[in-house]
CSV table of C-alpha atoms and ligand atoms in Angstrom, one decimal:
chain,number,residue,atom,x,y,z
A,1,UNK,CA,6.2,7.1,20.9
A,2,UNK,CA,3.8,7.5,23.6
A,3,UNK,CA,5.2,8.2,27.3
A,4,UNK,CA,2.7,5.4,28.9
A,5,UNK,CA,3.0,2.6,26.0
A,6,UNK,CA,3.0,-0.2,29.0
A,7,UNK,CA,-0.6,0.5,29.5
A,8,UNK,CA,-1.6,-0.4,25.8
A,9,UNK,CA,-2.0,-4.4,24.6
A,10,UNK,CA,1.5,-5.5,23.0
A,11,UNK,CA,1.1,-8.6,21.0
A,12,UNK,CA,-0.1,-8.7,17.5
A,13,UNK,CA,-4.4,-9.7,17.0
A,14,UNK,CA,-4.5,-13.1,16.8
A,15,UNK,CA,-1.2,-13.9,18.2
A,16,UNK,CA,-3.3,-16.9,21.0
A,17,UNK,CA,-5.9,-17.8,18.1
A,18,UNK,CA,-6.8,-21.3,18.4
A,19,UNK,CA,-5.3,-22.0,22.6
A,20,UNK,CA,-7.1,-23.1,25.2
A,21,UNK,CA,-6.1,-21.4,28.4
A,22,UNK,CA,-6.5,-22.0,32.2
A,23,UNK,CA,-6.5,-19.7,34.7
A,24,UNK,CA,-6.3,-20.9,38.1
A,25,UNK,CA,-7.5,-18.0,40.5
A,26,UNK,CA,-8.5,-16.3,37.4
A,27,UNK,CA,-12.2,-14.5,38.5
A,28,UNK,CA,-10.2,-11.5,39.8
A,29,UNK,CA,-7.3,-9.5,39.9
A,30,UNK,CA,-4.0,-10.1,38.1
A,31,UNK,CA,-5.5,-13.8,36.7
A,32,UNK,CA,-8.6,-12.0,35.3
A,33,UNK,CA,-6.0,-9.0,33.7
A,34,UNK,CA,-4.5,-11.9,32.0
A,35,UNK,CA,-7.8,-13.6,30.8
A,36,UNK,CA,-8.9,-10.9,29.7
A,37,UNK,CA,-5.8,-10.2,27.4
A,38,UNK,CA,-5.4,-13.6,26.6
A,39,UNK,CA,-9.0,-13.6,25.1
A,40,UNK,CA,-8.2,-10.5,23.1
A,41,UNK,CA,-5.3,-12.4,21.7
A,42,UNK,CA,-8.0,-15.1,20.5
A,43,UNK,CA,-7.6,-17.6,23.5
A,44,UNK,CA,-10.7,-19.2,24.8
A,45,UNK,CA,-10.3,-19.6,28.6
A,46,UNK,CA,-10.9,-22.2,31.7
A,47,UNK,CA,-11.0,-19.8,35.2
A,48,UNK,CA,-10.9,-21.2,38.2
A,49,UNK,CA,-11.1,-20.4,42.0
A,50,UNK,CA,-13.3,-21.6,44.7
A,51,UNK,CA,-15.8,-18.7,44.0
A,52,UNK,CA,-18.2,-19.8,41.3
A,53,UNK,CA,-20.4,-16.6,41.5
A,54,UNK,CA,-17.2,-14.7,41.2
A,55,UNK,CA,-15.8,-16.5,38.4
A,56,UNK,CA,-19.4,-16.1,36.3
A,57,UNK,CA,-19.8,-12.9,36.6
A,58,UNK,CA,-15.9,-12.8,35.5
A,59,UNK,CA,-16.5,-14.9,32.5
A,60,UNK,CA,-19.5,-13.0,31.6
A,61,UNK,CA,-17.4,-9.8,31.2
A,62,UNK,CA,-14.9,-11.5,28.9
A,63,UNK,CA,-17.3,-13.1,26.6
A,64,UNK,CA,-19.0,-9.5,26.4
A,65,UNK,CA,-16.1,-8.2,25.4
A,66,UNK,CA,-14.4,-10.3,23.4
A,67,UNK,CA,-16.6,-13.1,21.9
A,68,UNK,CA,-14.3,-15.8,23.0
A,69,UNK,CA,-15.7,-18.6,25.0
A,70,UNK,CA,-14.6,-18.5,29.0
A,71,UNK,CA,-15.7,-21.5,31.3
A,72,UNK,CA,-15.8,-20.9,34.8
A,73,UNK,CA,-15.0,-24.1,37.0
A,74,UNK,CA,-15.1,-24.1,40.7
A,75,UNK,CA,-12.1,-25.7,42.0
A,76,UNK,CA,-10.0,-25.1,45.1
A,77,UNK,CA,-6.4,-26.4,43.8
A,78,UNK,CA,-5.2,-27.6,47.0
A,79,UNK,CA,-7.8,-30.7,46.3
A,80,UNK,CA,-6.2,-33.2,44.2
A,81,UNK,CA,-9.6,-35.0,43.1
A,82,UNK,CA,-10.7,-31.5,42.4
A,83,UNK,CA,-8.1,-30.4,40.2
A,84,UNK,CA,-8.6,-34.1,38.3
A,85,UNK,CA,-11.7,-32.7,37.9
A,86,UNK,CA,-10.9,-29.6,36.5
A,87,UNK,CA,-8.5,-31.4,33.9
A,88,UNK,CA,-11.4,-33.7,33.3
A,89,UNK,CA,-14.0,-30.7,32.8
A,90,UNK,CA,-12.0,-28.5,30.5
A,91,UNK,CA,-10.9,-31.4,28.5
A,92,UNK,CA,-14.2,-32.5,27.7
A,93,UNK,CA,-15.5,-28.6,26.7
A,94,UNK,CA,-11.9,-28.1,24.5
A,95,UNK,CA,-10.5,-31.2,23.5
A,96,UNK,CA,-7.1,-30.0,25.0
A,97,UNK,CA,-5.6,-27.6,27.1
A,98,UNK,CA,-2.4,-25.5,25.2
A,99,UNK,CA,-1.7,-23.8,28.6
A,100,UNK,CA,-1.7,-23.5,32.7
A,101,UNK,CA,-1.1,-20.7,34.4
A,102,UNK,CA,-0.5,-21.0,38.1
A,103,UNK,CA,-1.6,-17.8,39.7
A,104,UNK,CA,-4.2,-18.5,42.4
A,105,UNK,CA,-2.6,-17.8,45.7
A,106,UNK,CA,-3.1,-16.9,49.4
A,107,UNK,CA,-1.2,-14.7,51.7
A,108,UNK,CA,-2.0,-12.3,54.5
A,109,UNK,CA,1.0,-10.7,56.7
A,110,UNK,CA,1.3,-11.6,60.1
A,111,UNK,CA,4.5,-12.3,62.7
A,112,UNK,CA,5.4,-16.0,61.9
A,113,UNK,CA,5.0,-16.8,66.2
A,114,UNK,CA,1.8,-15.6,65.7
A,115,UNK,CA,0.6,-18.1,63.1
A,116,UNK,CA,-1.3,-21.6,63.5
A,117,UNK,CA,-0.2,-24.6,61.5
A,118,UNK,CA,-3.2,-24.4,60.1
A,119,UNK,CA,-2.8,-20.6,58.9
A,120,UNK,CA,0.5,-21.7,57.7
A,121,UNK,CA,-1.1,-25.1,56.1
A,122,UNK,CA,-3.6,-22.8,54.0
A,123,UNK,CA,-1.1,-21.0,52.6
A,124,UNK,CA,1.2,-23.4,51.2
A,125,UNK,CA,-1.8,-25.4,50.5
A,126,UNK,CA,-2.7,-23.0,48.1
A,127,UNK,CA,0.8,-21.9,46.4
A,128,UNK,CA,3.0,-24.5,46.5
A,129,UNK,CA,0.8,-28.1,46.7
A,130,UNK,CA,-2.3,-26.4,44.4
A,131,UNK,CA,0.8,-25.3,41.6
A,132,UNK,CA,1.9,-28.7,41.6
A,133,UNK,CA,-1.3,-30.7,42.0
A,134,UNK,CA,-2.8,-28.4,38.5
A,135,UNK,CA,1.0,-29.0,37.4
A,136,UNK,CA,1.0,-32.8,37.5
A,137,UNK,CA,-2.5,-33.9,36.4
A,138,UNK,CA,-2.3,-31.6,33.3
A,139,UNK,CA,1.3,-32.7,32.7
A,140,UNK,CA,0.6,-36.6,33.2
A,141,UNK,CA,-2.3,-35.8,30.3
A,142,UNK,CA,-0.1,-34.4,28.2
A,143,UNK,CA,2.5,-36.6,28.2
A,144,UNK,CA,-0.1,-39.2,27.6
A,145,UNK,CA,-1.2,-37.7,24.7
A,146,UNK,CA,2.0,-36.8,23.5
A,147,UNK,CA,1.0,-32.8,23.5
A,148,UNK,CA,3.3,-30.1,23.8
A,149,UNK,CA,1.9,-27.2,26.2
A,150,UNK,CA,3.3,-24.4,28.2
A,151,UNK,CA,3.3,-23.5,32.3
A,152,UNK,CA,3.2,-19.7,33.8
A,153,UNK,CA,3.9,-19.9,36.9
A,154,UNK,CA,3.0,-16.6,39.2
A,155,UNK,CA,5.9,-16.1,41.8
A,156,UNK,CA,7.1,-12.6,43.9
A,157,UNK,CA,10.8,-11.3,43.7
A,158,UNK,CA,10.8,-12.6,47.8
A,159,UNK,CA,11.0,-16.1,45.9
A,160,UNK,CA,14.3,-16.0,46.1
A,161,UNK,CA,15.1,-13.5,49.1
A,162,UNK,CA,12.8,-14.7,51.5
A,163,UNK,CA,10.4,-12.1,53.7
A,164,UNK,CA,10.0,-11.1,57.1
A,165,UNK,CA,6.0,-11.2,57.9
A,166,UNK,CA,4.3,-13.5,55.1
A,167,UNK,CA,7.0,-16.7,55.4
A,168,UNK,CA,4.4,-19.4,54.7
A,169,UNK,CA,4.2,-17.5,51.1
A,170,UNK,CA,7.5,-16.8,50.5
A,171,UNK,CA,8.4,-20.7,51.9
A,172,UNK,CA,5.7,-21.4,49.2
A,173,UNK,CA,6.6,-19.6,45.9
A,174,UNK,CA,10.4,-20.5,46.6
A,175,UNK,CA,9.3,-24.2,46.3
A,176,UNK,CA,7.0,-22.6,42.9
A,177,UNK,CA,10.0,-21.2,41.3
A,178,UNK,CA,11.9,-24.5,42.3
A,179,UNK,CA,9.6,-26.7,40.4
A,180,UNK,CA,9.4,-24.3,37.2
A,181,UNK,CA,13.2,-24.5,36.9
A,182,UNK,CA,13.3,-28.4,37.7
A,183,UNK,CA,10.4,-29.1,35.3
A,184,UNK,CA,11.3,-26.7,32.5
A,185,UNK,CA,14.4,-29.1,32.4
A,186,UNK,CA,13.1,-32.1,32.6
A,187,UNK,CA,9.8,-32.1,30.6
A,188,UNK,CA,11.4,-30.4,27.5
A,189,UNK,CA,11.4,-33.2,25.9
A,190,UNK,CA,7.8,-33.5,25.5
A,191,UNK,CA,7.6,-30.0,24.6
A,192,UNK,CA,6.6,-28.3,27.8
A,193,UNK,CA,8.0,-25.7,28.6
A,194,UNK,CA,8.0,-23.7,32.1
A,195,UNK,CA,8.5,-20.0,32.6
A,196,UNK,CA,7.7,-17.7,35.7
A,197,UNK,CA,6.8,-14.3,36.5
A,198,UNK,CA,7.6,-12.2,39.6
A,199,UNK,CA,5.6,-9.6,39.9
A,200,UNK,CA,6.2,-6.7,41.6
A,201,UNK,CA,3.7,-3.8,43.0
A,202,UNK,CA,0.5,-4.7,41.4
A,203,UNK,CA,-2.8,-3.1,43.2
A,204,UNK,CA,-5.2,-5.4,43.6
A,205,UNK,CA,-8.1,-5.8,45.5
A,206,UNK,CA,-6.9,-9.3,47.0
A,207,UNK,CA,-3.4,-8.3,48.1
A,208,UNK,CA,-3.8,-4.9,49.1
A,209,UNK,CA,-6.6,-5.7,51.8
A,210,UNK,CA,-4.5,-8.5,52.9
A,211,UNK,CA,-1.1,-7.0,52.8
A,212,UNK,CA,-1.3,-3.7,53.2
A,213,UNK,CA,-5.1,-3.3,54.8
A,214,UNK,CA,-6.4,-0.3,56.9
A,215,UNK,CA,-4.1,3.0,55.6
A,216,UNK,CA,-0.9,0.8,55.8
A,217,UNK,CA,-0.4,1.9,52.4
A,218,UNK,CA,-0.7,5.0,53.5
A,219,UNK,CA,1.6,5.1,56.5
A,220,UNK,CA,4.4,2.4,54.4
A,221,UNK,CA,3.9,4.0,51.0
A,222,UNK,CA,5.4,1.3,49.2
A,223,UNK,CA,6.1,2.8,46.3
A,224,UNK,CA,8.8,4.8,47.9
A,225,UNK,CA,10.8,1.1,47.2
A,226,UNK,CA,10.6,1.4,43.7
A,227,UNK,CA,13.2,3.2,41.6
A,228,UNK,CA,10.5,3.4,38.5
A,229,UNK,CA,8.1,5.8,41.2
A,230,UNK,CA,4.8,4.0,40.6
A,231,UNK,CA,2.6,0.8,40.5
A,232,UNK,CA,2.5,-1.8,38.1
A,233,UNK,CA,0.0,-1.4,35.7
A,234,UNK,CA,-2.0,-4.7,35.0
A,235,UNK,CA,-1.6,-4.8,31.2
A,236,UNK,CA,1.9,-4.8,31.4
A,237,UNK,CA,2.3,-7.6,33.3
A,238,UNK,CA,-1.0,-9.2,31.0
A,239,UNK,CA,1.8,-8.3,27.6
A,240,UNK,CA,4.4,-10.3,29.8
A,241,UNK,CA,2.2,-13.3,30.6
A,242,UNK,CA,0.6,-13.3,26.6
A,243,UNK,CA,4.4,-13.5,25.4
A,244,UNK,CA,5.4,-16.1,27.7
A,245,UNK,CA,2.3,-18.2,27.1
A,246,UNK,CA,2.6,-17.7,23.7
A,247,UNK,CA,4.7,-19.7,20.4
A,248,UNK,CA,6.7,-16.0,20.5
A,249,UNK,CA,8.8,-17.6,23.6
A,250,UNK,CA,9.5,-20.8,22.8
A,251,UNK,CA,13.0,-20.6,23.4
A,252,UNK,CA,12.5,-18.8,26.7
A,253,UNK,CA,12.5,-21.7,28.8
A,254,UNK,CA,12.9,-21.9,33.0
A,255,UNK,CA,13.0,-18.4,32.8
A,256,UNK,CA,11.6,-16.1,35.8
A,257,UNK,CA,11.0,-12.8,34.4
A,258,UNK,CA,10.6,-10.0,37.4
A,259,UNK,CA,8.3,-7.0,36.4
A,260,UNK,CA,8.9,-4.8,39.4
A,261,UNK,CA,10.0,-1.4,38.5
A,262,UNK,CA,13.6,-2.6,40.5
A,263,UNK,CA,12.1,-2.5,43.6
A,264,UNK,CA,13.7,-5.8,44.8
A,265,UNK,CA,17.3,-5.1,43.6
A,266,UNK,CA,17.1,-1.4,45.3
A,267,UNK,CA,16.4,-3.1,48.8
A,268,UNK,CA,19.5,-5.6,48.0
A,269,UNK,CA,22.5,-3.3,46.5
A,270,UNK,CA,25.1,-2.5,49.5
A,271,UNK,CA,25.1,0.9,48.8
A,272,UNK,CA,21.3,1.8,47.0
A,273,UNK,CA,21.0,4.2,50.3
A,274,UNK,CA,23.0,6.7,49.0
A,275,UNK,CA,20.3,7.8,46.9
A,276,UNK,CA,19.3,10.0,49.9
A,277,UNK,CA,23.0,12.2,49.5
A,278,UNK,CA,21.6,15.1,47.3
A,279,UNK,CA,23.8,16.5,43.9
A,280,UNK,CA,25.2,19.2,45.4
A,281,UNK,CA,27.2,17.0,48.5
A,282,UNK,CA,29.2,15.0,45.5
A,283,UNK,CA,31.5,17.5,45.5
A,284,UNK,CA,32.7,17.7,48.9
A,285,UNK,CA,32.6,14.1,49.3
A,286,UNK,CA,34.8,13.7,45.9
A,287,UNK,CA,37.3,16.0,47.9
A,288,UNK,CA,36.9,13.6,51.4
A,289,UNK,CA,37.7,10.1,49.3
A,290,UNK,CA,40.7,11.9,47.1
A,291,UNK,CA,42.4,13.2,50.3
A,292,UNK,CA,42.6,9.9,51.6
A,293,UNK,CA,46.4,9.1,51.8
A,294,UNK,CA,48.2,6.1,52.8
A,295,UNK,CA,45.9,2.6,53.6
B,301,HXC,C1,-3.0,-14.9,61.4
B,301,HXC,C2,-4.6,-15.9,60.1
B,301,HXC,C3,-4.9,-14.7,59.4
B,301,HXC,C4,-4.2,-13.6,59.8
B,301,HXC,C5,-6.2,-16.3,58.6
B,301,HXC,N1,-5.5,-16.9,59.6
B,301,HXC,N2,-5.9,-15.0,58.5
B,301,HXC,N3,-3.7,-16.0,61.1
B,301,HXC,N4,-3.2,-13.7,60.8
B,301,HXC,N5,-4.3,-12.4,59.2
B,301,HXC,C6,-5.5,-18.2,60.0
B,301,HXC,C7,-6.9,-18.6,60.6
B,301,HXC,O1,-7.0,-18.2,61.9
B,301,HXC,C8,-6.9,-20.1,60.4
B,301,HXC,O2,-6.2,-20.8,61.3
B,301,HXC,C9,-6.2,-20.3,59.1
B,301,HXC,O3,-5.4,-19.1,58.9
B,301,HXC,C10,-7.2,-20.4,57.9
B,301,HXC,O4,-8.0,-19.3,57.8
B,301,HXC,P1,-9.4,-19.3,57.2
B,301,HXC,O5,-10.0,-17.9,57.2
B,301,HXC,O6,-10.2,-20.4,57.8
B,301,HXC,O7,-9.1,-19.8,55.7
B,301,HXC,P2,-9.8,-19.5,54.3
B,301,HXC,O8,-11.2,-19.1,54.5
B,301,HXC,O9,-9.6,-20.8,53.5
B,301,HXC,O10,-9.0,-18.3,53.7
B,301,HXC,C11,-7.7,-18.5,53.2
B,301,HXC,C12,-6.9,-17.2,53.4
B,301,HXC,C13,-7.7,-15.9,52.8
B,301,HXC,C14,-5.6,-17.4,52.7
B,301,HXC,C15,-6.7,-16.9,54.9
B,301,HXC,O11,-6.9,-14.8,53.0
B,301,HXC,C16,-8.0,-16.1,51.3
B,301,HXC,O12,-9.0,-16.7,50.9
B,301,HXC,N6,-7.0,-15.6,50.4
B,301,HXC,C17,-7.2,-15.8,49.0
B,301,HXC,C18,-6.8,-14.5,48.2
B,301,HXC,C19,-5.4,-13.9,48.6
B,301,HXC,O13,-4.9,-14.2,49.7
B,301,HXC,N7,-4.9,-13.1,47.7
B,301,HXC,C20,-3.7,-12.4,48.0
B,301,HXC,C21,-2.6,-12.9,47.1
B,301,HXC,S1,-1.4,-11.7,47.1
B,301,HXC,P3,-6.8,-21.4,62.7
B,301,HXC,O14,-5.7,-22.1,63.3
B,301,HXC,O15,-7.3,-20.3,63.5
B,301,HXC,O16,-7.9,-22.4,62.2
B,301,HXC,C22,0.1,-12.3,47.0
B,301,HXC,C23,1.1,-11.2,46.6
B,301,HXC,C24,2.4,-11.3,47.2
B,301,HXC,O17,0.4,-13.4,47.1
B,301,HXC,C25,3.4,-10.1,46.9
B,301,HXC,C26,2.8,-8.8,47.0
B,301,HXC,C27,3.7,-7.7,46.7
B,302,NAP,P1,-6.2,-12.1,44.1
B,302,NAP,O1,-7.1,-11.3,43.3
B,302,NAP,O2,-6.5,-12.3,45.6
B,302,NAP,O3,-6.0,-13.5,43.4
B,302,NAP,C1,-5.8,-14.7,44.1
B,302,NAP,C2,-6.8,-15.7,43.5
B,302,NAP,O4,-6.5,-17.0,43.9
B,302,NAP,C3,-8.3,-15.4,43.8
B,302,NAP,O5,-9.0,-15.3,42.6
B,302,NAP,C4,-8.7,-16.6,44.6
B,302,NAP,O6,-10.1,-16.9,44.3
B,302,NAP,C5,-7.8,-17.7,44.1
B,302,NAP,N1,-7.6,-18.7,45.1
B,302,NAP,C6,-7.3,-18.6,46.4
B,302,NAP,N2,-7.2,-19.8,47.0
B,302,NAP,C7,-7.6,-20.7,46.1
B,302,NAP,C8,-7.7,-22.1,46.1
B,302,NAP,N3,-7.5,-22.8,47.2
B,302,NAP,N4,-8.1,-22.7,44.9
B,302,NAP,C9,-8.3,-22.0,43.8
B,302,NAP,N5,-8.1,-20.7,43.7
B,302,NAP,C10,-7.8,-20.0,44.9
B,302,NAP,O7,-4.7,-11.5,44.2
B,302,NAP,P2,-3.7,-11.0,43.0
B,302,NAP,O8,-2.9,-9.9,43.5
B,302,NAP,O9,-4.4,-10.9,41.7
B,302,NAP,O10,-2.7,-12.3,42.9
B,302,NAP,C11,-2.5,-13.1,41.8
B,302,NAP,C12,-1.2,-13.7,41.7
B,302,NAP,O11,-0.2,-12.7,41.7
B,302,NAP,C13,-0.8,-14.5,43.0
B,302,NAP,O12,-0.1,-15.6,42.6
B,302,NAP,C14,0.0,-13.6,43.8
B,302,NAP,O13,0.9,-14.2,44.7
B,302,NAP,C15,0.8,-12.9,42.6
B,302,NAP,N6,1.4,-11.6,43.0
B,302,NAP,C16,0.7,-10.5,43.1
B,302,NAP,C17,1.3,-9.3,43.4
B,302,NAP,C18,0.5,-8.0,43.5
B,302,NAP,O14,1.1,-7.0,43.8
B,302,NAP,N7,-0.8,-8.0,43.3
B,302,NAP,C19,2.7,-9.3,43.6
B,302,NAP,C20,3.4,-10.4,43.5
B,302,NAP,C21,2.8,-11.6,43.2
B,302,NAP,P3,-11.1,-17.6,45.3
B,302,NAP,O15,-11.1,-16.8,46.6
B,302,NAP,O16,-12.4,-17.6,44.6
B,302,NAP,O17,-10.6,-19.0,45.5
């Protein structure tokens, strides 16, 4: 079995033939990793982002490759009559969307004092009110039509522990993972189902120059948080997202799946610093703990 099989595709050929998948955010980074898997799965794709050049020459690269059909739809999510639009749009192109995945997002870090409303507005804007706008307006069709359909939602692992330095994101995908475990509940019955992923470490252009920009990853090296010792690599999280979106999970439902190499969990255990005592101080310390006599 070979050492770096995460970096190969996962899923059988053919395991999306015959879905129709949207992307939001899906001209770059992790959304276009995904597209590009799901449409080597068989998908044919809807991306969308408020770059339309972007998303073109995004699409063109995907058709290239993989003969599917990829329509590019400008759309800035935070815009209700926009995203009607972009329901609208891909409906008439497809007939029907099988699946949403929520993963255009904006985030920058920054001491909360120092932030605007407005800075703070964009941001949730973006997460939290463009993953339900895209959620409700492709779930009211559904329902209408009485088809069943499935909803990736793109989270972080600071969903649920907060962060110091990018609040109006983490504010933002806590209210994200809050509707994909409220919904995957309640709109089971029409056969939706809701699932999440929280990625971990994943270079990409859009994060790194907003999160760690200048040679902050230098200085922080990040990866020093990970127990795994590296990156994530953007197939592997692309395998993830093609299972979830696809008939292989339909059991898995309100799930949030991280994919971070444990780097969250190392900065919450009590005692995860201990790592830094090297082998040869166990004994001694063994010795310490057993002389302890008495309370
Ligand atoms: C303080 C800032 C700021 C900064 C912008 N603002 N950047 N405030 N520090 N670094 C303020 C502005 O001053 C303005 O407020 C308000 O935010 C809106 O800024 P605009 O530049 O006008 O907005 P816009 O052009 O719409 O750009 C939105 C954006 C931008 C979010 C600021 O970064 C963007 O387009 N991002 C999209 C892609 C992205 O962010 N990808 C990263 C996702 S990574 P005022 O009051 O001055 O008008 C991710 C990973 C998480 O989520 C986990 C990683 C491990
Ligand atoms: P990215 O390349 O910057 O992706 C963000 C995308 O969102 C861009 O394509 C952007 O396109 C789009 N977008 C931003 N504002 C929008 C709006 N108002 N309407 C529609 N689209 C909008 O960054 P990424 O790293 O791939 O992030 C993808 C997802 O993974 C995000 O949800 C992010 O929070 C999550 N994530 C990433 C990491 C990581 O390590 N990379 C870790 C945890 C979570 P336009 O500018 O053209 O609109």
């Amino acid at each position: 079995m070979s050492e770096n099989m995460y970096t190969q595709p996962m899923l059988k050929e053919g395991s999306l033939d015959g879905k129709v998948i949207l992307i939001t955010g899906g001209g770059t980074g992790l959304g276009k990793a995904m597209g590009q898997y799901f449409a080597e799965l068989g998908a044919n794709l809807i991306i969308s982002s408020r770059k339309l050049d972007v998303l073109e020459n995004t699409a063109k690269e995907i058709v290239t490759k993989t003969g599917r059909i990829v329509l590019p739809i400008q759309c800035d999510v935070s815009n209700y009559d926009q995203v009607e639009n972009l329901l609208k749009v891909s409906v008439d192109k497809f007939g029907k969307v099988d699946s949403l995945v929520n993963n255009a997002a904006g985030n920058f870090i920054s001491p909360t004092e120092r932030l605007s409303n407005r800075a703070f507005d964009i941001i949730v804007n973006i997460v939290l009110k463009g993953t339900y706008n895209c959620t409700l307006a492709f779930g009211k069709d559904w329902i209408a039509k009485k088809q069943s359909a499935t909803v990736l939602n793109i989270v972080t692992t600071y969903a649920w522990t907060g962060s110091a330095y990018v609040v109006p994101s983490a504010v933002a995908k806590a209210g994200v993972l809050a509707l994909t475990r409220s919904l995957a509940v309640e709109w089971a019955k029409y056969g939706i189902r809701f699932n999440a992923i929280a990625p971990g470490l994943f270079p990409t252009k859009g994060a790194w120059d907003r999160l760690l920009p200048g040679d902050l990853a230098e200085k922080l090296n990040p990866v020093k948080k990970v127990p795994i010792g590296r990156t994530g690599e953007h197939q592997e999280l692309a395998n993830l997202a093609a299972y979830l979106v696809s008939g292989f999970s339909s059991f898995v439902n309100g799930e949030v799946i991280t994919i971070d190499g444990g780097e969250w969990l190392k900065g919450a255990g009590q005692f995860n610093m201990l790592e830094a005592i090297p082998g040869s101080m166990w004994d001694e310390i063994e010795k310490l703990v057993k002389n302890v006599k008495g309370s």
